[in-house]
Short mmCIF file of C-alpha atoms in Angstrom, two decimals:
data_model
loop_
_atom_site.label_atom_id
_atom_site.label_comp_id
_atom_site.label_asym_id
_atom_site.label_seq_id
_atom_site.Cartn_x
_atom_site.Cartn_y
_atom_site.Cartn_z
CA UNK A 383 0.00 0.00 0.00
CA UNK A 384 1.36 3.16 -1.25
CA UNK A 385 1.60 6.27 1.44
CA UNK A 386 1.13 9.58 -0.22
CA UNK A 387 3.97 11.95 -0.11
CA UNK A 388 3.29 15.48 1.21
CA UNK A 389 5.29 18.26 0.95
CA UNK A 390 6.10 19.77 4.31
CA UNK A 391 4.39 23.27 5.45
CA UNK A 392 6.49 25.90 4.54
CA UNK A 393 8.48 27.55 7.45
CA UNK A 394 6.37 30.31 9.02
CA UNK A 395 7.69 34.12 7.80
CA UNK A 396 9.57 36.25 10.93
CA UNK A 397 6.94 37.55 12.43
CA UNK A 398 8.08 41.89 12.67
CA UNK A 399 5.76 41.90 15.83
CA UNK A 400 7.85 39.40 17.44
CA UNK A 401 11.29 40.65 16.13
CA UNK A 402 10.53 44.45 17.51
CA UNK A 403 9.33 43.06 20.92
CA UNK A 404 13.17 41.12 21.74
CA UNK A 405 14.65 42.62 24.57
CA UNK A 406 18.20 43.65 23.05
CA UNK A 407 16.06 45.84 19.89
CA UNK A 408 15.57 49.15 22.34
CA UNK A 409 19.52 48.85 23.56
CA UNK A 410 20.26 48.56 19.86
CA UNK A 411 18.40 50.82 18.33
CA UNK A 412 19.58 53.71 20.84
CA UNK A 413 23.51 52.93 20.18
CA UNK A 414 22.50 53.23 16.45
CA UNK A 415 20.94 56.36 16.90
CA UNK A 416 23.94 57.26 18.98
CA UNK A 417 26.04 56.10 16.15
CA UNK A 418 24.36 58.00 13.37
CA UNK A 419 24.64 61.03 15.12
CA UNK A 420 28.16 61.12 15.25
CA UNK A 421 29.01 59.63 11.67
CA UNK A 422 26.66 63.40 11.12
CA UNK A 423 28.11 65.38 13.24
CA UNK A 424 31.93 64.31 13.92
CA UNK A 425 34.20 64.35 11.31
CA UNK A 426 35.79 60.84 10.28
CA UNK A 427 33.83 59.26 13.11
CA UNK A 428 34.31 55.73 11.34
CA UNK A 429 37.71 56.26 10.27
CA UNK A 430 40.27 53.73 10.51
CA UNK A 431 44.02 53.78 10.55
CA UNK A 432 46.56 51.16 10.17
CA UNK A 433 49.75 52.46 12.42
CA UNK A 434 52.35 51.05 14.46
CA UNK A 435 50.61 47.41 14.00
CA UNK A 436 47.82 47.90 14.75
CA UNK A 437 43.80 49.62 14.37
CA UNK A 438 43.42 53.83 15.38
CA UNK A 439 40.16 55.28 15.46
CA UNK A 440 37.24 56.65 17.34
CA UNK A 441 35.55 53.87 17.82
CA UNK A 442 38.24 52.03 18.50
CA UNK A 443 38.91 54.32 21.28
CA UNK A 444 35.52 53.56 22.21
CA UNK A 445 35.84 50.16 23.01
CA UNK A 446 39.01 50.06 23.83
CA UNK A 447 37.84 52.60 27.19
CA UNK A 448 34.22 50.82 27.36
CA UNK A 449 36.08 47.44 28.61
CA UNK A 450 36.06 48.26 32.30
CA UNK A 451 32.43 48.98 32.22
CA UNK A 452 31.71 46.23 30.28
CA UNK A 453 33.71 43.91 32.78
CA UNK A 454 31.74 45.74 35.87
CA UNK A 455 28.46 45.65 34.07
CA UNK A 456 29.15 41.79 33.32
CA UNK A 457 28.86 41.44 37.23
CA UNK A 458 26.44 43.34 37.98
CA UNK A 459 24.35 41.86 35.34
CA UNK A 460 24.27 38.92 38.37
CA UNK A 461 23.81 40.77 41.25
CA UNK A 462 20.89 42.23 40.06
CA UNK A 463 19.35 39.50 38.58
CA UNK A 464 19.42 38.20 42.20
CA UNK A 465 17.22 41.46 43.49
CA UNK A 466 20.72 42.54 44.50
CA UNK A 467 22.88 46.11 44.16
CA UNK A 468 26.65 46.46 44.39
CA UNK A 469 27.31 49.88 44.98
CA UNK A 470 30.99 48.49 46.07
CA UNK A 471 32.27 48.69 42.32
CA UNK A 472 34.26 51.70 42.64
CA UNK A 473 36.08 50.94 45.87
CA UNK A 474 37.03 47.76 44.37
CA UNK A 475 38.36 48.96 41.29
CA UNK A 476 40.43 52.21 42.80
CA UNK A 477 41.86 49.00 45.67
CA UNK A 478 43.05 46.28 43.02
CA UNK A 479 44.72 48.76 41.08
CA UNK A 480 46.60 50.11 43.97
CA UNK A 481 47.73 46.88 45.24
CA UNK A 482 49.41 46.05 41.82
CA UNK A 483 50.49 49.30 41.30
CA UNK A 484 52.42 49.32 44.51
CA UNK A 485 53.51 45.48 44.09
CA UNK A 486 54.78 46.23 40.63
CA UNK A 487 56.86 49.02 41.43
CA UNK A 488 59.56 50.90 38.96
CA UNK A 489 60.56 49.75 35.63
CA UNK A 490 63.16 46.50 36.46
CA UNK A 491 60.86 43.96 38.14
CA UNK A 492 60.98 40.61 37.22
CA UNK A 493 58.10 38.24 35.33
CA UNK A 494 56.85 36.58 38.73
CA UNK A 495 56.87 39.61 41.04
CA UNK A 496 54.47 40.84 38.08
CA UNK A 497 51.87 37.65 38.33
CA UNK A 498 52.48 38.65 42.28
CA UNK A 499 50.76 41.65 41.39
CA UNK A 500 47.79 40.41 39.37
CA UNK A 501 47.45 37.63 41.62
CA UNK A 502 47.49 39.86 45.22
CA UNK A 503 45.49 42.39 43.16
CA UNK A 504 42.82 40.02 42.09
CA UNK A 505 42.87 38.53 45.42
CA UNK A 506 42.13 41.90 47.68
CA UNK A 507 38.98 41.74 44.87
CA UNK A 508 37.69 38.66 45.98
CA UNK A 509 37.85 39.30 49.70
CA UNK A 510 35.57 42.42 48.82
CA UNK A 511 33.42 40.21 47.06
CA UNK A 512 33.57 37.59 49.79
CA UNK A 513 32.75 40.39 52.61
CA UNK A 514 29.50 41.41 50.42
CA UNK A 515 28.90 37.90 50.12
CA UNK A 516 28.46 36.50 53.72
CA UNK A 517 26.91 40.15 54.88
CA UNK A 518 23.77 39.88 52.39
CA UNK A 519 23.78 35.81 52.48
CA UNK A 520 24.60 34.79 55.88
CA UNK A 521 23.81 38.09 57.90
CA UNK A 522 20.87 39.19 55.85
CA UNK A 523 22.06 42.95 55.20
CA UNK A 524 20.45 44.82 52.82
CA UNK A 525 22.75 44.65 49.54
CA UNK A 526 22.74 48.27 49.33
CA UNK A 527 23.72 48.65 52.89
CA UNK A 528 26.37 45.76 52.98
CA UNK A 529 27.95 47.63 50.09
CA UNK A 530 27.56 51.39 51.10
CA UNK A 531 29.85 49.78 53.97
CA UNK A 532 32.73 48.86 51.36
CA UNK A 533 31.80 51.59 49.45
CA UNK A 534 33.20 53.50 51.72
CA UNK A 535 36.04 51.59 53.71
CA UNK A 536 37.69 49.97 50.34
CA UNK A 537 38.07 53.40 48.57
CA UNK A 538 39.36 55.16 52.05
CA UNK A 539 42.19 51.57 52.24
CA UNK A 540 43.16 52.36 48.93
CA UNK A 541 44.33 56.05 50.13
CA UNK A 542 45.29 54.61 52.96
CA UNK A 543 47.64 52.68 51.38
CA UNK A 544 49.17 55.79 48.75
CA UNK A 545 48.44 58.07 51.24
CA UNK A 546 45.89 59.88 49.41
CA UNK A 547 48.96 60.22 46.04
CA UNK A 548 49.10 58.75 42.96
CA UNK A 549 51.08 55.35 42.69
CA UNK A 550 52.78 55.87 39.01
CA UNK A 551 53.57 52.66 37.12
CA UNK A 552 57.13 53.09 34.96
CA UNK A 553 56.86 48.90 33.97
CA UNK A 554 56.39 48.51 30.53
CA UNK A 555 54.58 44.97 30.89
CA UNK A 556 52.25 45.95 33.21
CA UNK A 557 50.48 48.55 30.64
CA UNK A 558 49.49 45.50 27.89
CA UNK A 559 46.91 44.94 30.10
CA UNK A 560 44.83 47.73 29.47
CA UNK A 561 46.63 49.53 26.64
CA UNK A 562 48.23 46.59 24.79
CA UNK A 563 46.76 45.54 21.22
CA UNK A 564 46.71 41.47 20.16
CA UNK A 565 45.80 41.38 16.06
CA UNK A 566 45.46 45.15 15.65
CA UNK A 567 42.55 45.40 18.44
CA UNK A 568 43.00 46.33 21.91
CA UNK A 569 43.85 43.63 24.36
CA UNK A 570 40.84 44.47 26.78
CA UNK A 571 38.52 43.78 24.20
CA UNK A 572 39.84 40.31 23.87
CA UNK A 573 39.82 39.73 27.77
CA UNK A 574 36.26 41.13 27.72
CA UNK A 575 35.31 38.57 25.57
CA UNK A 576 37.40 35.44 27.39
CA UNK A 577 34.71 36.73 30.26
CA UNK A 578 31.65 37.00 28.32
CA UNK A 579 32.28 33.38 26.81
CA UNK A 580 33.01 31.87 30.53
CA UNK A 581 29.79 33.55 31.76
CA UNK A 582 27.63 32.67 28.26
CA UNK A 583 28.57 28.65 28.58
CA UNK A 584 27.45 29.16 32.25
CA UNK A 585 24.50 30.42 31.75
CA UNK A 586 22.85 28.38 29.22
CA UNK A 587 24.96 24.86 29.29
CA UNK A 588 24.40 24.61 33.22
CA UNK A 589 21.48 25.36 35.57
CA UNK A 590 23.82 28.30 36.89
CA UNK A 591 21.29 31.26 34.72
CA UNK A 592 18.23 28.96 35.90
CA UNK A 593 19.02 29.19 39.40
CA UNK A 594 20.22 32.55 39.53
CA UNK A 595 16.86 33.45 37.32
CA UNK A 596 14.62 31.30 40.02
CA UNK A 597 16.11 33.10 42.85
CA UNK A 598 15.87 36.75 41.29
CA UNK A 599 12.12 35.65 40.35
CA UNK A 600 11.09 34.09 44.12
CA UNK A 601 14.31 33.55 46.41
CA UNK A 602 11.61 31.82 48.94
CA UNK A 603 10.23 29.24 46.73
CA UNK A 604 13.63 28.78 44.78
CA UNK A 605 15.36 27.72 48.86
CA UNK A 606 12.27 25.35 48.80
CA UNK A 607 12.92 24.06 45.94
CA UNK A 608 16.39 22.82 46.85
CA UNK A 609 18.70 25.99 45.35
CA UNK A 610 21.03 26.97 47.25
CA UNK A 611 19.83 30.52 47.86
CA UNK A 612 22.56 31.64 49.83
CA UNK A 613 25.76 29.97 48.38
CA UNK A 614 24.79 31.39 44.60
CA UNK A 615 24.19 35.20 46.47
CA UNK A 616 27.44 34.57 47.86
CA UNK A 617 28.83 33.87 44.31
CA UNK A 618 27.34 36.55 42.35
CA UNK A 619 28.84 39.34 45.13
CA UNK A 620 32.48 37.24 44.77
CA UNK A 621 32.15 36.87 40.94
CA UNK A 622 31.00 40.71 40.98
CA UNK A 623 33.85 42.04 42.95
CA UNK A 624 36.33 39.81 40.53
CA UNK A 625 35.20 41.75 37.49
CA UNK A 626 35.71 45.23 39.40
CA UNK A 627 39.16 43.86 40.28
CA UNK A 628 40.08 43.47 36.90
CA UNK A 629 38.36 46.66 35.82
CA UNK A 630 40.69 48.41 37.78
CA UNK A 631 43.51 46.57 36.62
CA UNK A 632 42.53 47.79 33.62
CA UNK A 633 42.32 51.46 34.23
CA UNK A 634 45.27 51.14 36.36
CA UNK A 635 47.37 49.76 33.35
CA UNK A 636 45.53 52.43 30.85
CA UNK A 637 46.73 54.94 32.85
CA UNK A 638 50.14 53.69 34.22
CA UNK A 639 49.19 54.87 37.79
CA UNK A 640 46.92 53.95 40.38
CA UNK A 641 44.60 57.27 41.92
CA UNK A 642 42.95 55.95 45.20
CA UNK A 643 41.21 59.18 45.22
CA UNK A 644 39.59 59.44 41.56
CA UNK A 645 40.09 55.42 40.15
CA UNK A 646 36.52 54.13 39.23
CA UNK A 647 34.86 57.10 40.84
CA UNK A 648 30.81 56.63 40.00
CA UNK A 649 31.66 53.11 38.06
CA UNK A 650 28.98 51.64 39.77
CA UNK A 651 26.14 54.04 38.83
CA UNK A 652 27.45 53.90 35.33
CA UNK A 653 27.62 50.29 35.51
CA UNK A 654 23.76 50.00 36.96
CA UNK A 655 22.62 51.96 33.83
CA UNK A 656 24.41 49.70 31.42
CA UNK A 657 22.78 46.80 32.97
CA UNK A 658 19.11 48.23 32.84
CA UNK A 659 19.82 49.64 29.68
CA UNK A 660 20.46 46.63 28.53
CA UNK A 661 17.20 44.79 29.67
CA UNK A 662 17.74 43.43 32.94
CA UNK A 663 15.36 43.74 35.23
CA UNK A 664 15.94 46.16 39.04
CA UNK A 665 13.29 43.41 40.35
CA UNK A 666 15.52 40.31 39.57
CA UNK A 667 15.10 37.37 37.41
CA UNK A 668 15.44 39.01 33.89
CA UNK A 669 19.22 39.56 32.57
CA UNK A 670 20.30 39.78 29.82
CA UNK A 671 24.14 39.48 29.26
CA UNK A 672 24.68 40.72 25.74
CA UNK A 673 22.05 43.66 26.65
CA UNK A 674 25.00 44.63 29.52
CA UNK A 675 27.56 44.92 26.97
CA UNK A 676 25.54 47.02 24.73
CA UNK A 677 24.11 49.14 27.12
CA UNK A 678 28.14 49.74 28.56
CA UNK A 679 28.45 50.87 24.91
CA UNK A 680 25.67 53.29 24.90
CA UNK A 681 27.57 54.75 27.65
CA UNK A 682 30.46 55.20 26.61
CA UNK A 683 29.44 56.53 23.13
CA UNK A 684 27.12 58.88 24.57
CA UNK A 685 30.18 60.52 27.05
CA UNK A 686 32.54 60.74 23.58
CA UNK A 687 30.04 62.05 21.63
CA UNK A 688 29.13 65.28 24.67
CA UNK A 689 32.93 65.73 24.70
CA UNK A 690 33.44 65.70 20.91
CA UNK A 691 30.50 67.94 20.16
CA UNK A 692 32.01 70.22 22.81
CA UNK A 693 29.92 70.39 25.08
CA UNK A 694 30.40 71.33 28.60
CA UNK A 695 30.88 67.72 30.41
CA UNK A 696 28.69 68.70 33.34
CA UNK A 697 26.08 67.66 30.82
CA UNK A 698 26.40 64.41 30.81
CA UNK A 699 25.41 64.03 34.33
CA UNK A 700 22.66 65.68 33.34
CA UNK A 701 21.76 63.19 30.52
CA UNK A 702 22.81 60.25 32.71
CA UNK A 703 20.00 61.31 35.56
CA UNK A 704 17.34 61.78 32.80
CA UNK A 705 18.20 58.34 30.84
CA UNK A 706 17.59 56.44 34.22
CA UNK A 707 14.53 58.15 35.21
CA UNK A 708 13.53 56.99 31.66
CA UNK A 709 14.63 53.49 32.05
CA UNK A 710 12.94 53.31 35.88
CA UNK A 711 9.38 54.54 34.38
CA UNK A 712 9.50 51.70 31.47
CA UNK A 713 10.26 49.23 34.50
CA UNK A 714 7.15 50.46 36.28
CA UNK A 715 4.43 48.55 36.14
CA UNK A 716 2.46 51.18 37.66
CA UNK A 717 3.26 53.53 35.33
CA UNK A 718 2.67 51.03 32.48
CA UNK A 719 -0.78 50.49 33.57
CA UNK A 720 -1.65 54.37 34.31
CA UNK A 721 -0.55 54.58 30.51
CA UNK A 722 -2.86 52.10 29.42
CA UNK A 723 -5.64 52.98 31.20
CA UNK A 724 -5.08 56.75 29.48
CA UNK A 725 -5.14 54.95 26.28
CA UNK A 726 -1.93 56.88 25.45
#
C-alpha cells in the first residue's frame, strides 16, 4: 500500500511583531541612533588607521575605554538579577589597582613579582566580594547597605595605602593589560570577551542562569525548591567584585598609575545603567548578558560624543539622571498600567 507523499508546510515568515518586541532591539536601536549622530556630526567618526601594527580610530577608542564597564556591568548583570545592588564597584576597582600598582613598582621587576601583582590584586577583589557575600547571604544585610559599607572603607584603604597620592607605574609589561593591542585590536577587548564566553557557557549549558533566574524571580520558593539561595548570592557578590578587580587593573594599566582618590569614581552608577539599559530587570530574574555589553556601549558613546561635540561635560550628568529616570518609568508597572488605562 502506497503512502502519499506530502510536501512539508512551509516555514512560518519572521513575524516583525515578534522581532521588535526582543529585549536587546531598544539597547540597539539607541547605540545606532547614537552612532548616526556622530558619523553626522563628527568628522571621520568611522575612520580607521593602520599604524604602528595595529587599528586607530574613534571607535576604536571607544571600546578600547568601554572594557572596564563592560567587565563591571558583566557582574552586575548577576547581582541584580538576584534582586541585589553592588554599589561596592568603585572601591574595588580604585583598591586592586593600587595593590598592583604598589607590588609592581619601577621599571626593572621581574616576570613573577608581576603575576604577584595580578594575583594579590585580584585577590584583595575577591575578599571584597567575599565580605558582600556572607553580609547579604549569611547576615541578611540589605545589599545596598552591605555595600555602602565597602563603598566606603575599600576606597578610604586604597588612600590609605598611597596616602591619598598617585602610585605611578614606569613597567612597561604591566600597561598591555589595558593599553596593549593582540591582532590590531586592543587587548581588553579580547579579555572582555574570554569573560563573556566563561559567563555565556554558564548560563545556558548549566542550571547556573536557571538558578540565579529562580532566585531573582522568588528567592523563597527557589530555597524550597532545593537551590542553594545563599551559596549562589554569595557567588554573584564574589564573581561581581572579581570583574571590578580586573576593571581596575585595567584602568590602572591604561593609565600607568593607580589614583585611590579618583580610580573608578561613579563606576557603579554607570555600571547600573548599562545593565538596565540593557534589559535586565531592578526586580531580579530578567538579565540579559549581551544587553549589559551594549548598554556599557551606549555609555560610553554617549560621554565621547558630549565631549566631541564640545559640550560642557557637566552635561552628561545631566543626561545620565534623565536616561535612568527613563529606564525606571518603562520598568514600572504602575506607570505602564496608568498609561494604558489613558489609552496613550
Amino acid at each position: 500500500m502506497s503512502v502519499p507523499i506530502t510536501a512539508a508546510p512551509p516555514a512560518p515568515a519572521l513575524n516583525m511583531q515578534q522581532l521588535l518586541k526582543h529585549p536587546l532591539v531598544k539597547p540597539a536601536a539607541a547605540l545606532l541612533a547614537l552612532l548616526l549622530i556622530d558619523l553626522i556630526f563628527i568628522p571621520g567618526f568611522f575612520r580607521l588607521e593602520w599604524k604602528e601594527g595595529h587599528l586607530y580610530g574613534s571607535v576604536i577608542d571607544i571600546v578600547n575605554r568601554a572594557a572596564p564597564l563592560m567587565l563591571a556591568a558583566l557582574g552586575m548583570t548577576l547581582v541584580i538579577a538576584t534582586r541585589g545592588i553592588d554599589i561596592s564597584v568603585g572601591a574595588v576597582v580604585a583598591l586592586s589597582g593600587t595593590v598592583a600598582a604598589m607590588l609592581v613598582g619601577g621599571d626593572m621587576v621581574p616576570s613573577n613579582t608581576l603575576m604577584y601583582a595580578l594575583g594579590a590584586a585580584m585577590g584583595a577583589a575577591l575578599l571584597c566580594g567575599l565580605w558582600n557575600g556572607i553580609l547579604v547571604s549569611a547576615l541578611g544585610l540589605q545589599p545596598i547597605v552591605a555595600t555602602l559599607i565597602l563603598m566606603v572603607a575599600g576606597r578610604g584603604l586604597a588612600q590609605l595605602l598611597t596616602d591619598g597620592q598617585i602610585v605611578t607605574v614606569y613597567y612597561q609589561p604591566y600597561f598591555f593589560l589595558g593599553g596593549g593591542y593582540l591582532a590590531g585590536l586592543p587587548f581588553s577587548v579580547f579579555v572582555v570577551a574570554a569573560v563573556l564566553g566563561v559567563l555565556a557557557f554558564l548560563m545556558r549549558k548549566t542550571a547556573l542562569g536557571l538558578f540565579i533566574q529562580s532566585v531573582g524571580i522568588n528567592p523563597v520558593a527557589a530555597r524550597l525548591a532545593g537551590v542553594r539561595t545563599a551559596t549562589l548570592i554569595l557567588f554573584v557578590y564574589v564573581f561581581c567584585a572579581a570583574c571590578a578587580g580586573l576593571a581596575g587593573l585595567m584602568i590602572s594599566s591604561n593609565i600607568k598609575s593607580a589614583d585611590a582618590n579618583n580610580a573608578g569614581l561613579l563606576l557603579e552608577l554607570d555600571a547600573i545603567l548599562a545593565v538596565t539599559l540593557g534589559g535586565t530587570s531592578l526586580a531580579g530574574g530578567k538579565f540579559s548578558l549581551a544587553g549589559s555589553i551594549l548598554g556599557a556601549l551606549i555609555i560610553q558613546t554617549l560621554t565621547y560624543t558630549i565631549y566631541s561635540l564640545g559640550v560642557p561635560p557637566e552635561v552628561n550628568m545631566v543626561v545620565k539622571s534623565i536616561v535612568v529616570f527613563l529606564v525606571c518609568l518603562s520598568q514600572s508597572a504602575e506607570f505602564k498600567q496608568l498609561i494604558t488605562r489613558r489609552g496613550v
